[in-house]
XYZ file of C-alpha atoms in Angstrom:
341
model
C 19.397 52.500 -138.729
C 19.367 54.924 -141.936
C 16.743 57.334 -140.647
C 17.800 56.771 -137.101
C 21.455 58.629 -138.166
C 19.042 61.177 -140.152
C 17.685 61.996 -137.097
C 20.622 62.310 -135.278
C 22.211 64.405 -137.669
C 19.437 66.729 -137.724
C 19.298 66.787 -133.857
C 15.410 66.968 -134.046
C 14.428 65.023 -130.977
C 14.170 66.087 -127.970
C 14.273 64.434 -124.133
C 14.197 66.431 -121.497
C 15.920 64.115 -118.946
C 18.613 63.823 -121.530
C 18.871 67.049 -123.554
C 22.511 66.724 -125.121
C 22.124 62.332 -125.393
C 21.020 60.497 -128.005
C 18.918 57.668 -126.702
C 15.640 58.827 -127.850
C 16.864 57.858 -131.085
C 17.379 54.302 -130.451
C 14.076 52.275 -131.854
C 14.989 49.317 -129.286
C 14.879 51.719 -126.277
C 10.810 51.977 -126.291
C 10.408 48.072 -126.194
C 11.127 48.080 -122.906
C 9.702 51.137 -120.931
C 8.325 52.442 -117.630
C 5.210 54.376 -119.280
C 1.706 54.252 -120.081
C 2.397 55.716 -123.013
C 5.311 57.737 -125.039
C 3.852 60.602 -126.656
C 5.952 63.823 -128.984
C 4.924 67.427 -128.970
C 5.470 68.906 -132.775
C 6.183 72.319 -133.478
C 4.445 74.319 -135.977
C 7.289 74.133 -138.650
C 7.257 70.040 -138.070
C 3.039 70.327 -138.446
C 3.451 72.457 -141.193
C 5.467 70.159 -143.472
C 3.124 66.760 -142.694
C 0.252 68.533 -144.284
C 2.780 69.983 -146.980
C 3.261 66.251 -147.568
C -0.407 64.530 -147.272
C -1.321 67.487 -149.902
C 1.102 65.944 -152.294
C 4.302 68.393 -152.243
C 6.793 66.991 -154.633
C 9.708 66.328 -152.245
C 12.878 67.307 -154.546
C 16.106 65.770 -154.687
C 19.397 66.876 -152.592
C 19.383 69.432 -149.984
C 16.288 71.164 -151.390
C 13.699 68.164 -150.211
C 15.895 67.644 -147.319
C 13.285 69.012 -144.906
C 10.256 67.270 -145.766
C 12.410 64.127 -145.920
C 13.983 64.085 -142.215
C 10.066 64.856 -141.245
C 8.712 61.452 -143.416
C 11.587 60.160 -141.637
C 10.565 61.686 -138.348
C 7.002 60.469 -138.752
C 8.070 56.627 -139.656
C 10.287 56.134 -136.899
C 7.270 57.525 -134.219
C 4.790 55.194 -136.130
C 7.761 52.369 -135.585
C 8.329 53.071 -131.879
C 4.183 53.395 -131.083
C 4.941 57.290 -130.194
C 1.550 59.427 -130.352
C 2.709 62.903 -132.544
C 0.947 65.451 -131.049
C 0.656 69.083 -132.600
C -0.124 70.504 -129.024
C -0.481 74.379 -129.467
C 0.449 74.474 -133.104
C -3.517 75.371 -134.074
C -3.583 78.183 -131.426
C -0.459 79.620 -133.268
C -2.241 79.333 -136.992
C -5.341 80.472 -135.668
C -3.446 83.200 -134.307
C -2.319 84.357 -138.175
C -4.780 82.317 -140.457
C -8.067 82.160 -138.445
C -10.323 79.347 -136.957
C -11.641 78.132 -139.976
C -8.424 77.672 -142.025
C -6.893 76.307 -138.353
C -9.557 73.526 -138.407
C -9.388 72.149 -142.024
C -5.499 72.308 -141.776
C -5.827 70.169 -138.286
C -8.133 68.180 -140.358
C -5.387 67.212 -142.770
C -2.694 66.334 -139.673
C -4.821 63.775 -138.624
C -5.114 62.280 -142.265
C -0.742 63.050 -142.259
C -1.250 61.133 -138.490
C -2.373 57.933 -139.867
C -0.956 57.262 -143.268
C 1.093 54.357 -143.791
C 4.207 53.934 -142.192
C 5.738 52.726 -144.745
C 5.271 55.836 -146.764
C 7.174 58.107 -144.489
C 9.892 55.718 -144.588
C 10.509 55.518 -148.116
C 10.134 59.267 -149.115
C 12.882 59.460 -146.108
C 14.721 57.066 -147.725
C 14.282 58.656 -151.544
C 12.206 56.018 -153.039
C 9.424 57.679 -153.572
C 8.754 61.645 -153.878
C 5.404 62.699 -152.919
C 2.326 60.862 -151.251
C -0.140 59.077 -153.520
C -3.727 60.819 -153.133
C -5.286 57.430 -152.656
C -3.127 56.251 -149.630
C -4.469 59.436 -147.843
C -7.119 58.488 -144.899
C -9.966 61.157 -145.307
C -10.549 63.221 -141.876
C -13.871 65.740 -141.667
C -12.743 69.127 -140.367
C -14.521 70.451 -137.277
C -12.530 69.352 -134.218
C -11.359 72.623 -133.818
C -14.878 74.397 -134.312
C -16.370 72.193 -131.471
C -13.777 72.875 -129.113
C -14.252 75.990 -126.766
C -10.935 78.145 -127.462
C -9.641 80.772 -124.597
C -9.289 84.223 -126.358
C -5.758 84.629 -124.306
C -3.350 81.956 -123.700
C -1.202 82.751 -120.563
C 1.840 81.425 -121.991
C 1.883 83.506 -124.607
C 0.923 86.671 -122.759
C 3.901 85.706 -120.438
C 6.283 85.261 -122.883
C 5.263 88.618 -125.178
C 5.460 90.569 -122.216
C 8.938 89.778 -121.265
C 10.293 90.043 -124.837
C 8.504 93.397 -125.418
C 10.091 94.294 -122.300
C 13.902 93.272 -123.043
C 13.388 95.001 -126.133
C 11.562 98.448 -124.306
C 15.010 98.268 -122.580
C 16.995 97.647 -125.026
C 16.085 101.166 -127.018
C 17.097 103.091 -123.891
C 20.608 102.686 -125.593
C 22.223 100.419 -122.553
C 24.634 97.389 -123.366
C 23.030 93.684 -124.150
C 23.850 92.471 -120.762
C 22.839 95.414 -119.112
C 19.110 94.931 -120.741
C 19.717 91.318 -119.058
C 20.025 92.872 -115.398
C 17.434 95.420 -115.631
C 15.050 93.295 -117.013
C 15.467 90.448 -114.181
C 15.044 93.010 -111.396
C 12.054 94.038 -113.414
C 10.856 90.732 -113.423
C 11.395 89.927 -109.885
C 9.266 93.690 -108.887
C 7.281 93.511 -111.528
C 6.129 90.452 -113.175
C 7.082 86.640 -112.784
C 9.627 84.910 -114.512
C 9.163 82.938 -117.496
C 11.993 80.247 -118.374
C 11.554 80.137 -121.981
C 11.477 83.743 -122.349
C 14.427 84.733 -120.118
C 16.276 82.084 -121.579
C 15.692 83.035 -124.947
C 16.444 85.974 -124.389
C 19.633 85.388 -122.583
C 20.923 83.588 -125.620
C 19.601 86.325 -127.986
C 21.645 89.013 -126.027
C 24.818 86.928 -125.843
C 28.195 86.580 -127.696
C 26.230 83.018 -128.405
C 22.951 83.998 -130.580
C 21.957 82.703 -133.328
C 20.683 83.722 -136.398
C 17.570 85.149 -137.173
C 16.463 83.815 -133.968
C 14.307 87.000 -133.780
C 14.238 88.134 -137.162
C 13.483 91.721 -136.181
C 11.712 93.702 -133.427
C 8.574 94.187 -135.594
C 5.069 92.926 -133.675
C 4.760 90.292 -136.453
C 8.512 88.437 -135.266
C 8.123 89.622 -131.629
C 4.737 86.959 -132.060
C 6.132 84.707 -133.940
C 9.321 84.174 -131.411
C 6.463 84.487 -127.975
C 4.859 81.177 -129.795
C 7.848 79.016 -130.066
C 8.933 79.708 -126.666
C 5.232 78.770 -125.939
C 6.290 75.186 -127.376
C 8.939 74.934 -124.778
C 6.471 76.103 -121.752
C 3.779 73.678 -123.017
C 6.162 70.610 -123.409
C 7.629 71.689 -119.947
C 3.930 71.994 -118.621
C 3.393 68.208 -120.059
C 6.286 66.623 -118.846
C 5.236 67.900 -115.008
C 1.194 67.049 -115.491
C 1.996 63.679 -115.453
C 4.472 61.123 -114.899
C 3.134 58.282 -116.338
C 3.575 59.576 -119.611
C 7.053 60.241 -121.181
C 6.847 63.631 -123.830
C 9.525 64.015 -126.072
C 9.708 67.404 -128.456
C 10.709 67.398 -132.036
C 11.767 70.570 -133.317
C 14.234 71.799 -136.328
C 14.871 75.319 -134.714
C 18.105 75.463 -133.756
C 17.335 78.113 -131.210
C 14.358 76.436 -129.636
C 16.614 73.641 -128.938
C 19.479 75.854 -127.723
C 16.890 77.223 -125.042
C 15.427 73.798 -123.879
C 19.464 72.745 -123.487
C 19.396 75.389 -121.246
C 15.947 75.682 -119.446
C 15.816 72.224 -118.075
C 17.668 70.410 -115.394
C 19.148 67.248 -116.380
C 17.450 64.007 -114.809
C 20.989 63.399 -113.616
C 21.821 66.813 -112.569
C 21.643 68.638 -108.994
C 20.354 71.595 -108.454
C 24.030 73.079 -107.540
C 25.281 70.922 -110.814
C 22.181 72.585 -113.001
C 23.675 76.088 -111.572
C 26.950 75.184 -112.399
C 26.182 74.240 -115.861
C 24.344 77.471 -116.297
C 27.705 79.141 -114.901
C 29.825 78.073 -117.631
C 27.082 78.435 -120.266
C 27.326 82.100 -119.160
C 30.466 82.470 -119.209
C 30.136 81.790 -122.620
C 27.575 83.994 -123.052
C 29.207 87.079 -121.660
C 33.350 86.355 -121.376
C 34.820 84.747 -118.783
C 37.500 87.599 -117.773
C 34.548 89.594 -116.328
C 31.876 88.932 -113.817
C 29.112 89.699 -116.345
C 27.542 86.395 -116.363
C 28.204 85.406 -112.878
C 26.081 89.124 -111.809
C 23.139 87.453 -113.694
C 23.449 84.090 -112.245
C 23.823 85.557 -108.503
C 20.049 87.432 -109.372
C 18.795 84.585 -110.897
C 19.526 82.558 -107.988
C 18.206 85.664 -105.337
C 14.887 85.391 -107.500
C 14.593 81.896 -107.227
C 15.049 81.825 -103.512
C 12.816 84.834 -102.966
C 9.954 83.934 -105.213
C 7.551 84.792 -102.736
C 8.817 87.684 -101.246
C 6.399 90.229 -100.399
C 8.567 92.779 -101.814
C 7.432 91.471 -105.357
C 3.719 93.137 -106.593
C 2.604 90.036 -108.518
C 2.489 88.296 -105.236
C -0.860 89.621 -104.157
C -1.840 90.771 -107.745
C -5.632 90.363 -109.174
C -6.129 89.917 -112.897
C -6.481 94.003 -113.109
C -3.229 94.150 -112.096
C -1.451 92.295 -115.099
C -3.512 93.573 -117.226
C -2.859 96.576 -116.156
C 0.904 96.036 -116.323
C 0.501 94.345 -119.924
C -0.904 97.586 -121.521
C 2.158 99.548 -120.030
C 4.642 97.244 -121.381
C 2.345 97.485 -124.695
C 2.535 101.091 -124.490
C 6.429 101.385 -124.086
C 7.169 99.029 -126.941
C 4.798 100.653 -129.342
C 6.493 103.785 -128.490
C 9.765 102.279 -129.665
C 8.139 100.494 -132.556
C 7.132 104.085 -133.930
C 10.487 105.951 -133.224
C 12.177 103.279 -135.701
C-alpha cells in the first residue's frame, strides 16, 4: 500500500484506456486479467536511474534520493504484479548521443537492474536500505545490442523532428503562438502527415498551458532530445495497436510527456464525438475561451482527419525522394533560423 500511494503521488504510470484513473496502481487488479501478458514501456530517464542504482548510487535521504526511490519503488511493484519492464527505444535514444558501444554495455546493466531481487527495490523505496549491494547484482554479458541489426533512421523520430523544426521555422517569422498552430496544420495536411505526439506537444508548448522547460530551448541538441520523448509516446501507441493480447502500460516522470498522452489518446470509454469534445475544452484552455482560437484549430484538425486521403495532399502519392526531399527543406529553414539567433 506504501509504494502503491508513492506511485500515485508521483503519477508515473500510465494506461492508456484510463489516462486520468488510477487502477493501474492497484496490485490486486493484475490477479485477475484478460491478457497474455502485462508488459511497461520505460522511458529513458526511468532506464537511466535502474542502472544509476545496480551501479551502486548512494540513494540520499529526503527529497534529494526521492527519484531513484519512487523508481526502486516502481521496479518492486512490476516485479510484484508479474509486469515485464521494457526499455523499448531507450537504446536508440543513447546510441543516438553516447554511441553503440556505450548503448550496449549500459543495456547490459538494465537487464542485471531487470532481475535483481524484488525485495531490494522495495526496501530502498521504503528507506531501509540506500544503495544496492554489489553481490546481489545478477551479471549480464554486453552484446545484445551489437548483434542486433539497427536502422540508421527511425521514422518516428524523423516524423516528429520534422514537425517541431517546422513549428519552430514558423515561429521565427514573428506570427502569434496560435497562429504557428494554424499554419503549421495546413502545412501538415499539404505537406507532410500528421504526427499525434508531435502536434500535440506542440499544441501544449504553444498554449497558455505549457510547461516548463518542456523544450528547454530551440537549439538542435533540445529540438532531439524533445523528437525522442515524443518517440516514447508513438512507440507505446504503436504497441498498444500491434496487439491486443497484450496490455502496455508507460511509466514516465515527465510531466509533459504525460500531459501529451492525456491528450493524444481516446479514452476506452470515450466516443469519438466525446474524445472531440474533450479536446474542445482542453483548448479552450489552451487558447481562452472568449475567442474562437481553439475551436479554429479543432475545426482543421477535424477537416484533416476526415480528408486524410485527399488527393489534394502531396504525401499521398509520395516516394521516399519525396520526404527526403521535403526533410532537407525543413532542415534548411530551421538552420537558417538557428544561425540568425
Amino acid at each position: 500500500m506504501i509504494v502503491e500511494q508513492m506511485l500515485i503521488t508521483d503519477d508515473i504510470l500510465l494506461n492508456a484506456s484510463d489516462l486520468d484513473g488510477e487502477q493501474q496502481y492497484r496490485l490486486v487488479n493484475y490477479q485477475l486479467h484478460d491478457f497474455e501478458k502485462i508488459a511497461c514501456l520505460l522511458d529513458r530517464n526511468i532506464v537511466t536511474d535502474l542502472v544509476k542504482l545496480i551501479r551502486g548510487a548512494h540513494i540520499p535521504d529526503g527529497a534529494a534520493g526521492q527519484s531513484l526511490r519512487v523508481v526502486a519503488g516502481l521496479q518492486a511493484f512490476l516485479n510484484a504484479a508479474d509486469i515485464l519492464s521494457d526499455p523499448g527505444l531507450a537504446y536508440n535514444e543513447f546510441m543516438d548521443s553516447a554511441g553503440l558501444s556505450t548503448a550496449d554495455t549500459e543495456l547490459a546493466l538494465f537487464r542485471s537492474a531487470d532481475n535483481l531481487d524484488a525485495n531490494i527495490y522495495l526496501d530502498i523505496a521504503l528507506g531501509l536500505r540506500s544503495s544496492v549491494p554489489p553481490g546481489a547484482v545478477p551479471h549480464f554479458e554486453s552484446g545484445e545490442l551489437q548483434s542486433k541489426t539497427i536502422p540508421p533512421k527511425l521514422k518516428p523520430f524523423e516524423r516528429n523532428i520534422v514537425t517541431i523544426k517546422k513549428a519552430l521555422a514558423i515561429k521565427a517569422s514573428e506570427v502569434t503562438d496560435y497562429q504557428v498552430m494554424l499554419q503549421l496544420t495546413d502545412w501538415l495536411f499539404e505537406k507532410y502527415m500528421f504526427t499525434p505526439p508531435a502536434f500535440f506537444f506542440l499544441c501544449l508548448y504553444l498554449s497558455n498551458g505549457r510547461i516548463s522547460r518542456m523544450l528547454k530551448s530551440h537549439e538542435l541538441k533540445d529540438v532531439r532530445n524533445a523528437a525522442w520523448d515524443l518517440c516514447f509516446l508513438q512507440h507505446w501507441y504503436d504497441l498498444i495497436k500491434r496487439d491486443q493480447n497484450i496490455q502496455w502500460l508507460a511509466a514516465t516522470r515527465d510531466r509533459a510527456i504525460r500531459e501529451v498522452a492525456r491528450i493524444m489518446f481516446i479514452k476506452n470509454s470515450e466516443s469519438e464525438a466525446e474524445y472531440f469534445e474533450r479536446l474542445s475544452n482542453v483548448f479552450k484552455l489552451f487558447w481562452g475561451v472568449k475567442n474562437r482560437n481553439g475551436m479554429e484549430l479543432l475545426e482543421r484538425i477535424k477537416s484533416f482527419q476526415s480528408r486524410i486521403d485527399h488527393p489534394q495532399r502531396s504525401i499521398v502519392c509520395a516516394d521516399s525522394h519525396y520526404i527526403e526531399q521535403l526533410s532537407k527543406e525543413v532542415d534548411d529553414e530551421y538552420s537558417a533560423i538557428c544561425t540568425r539567433s
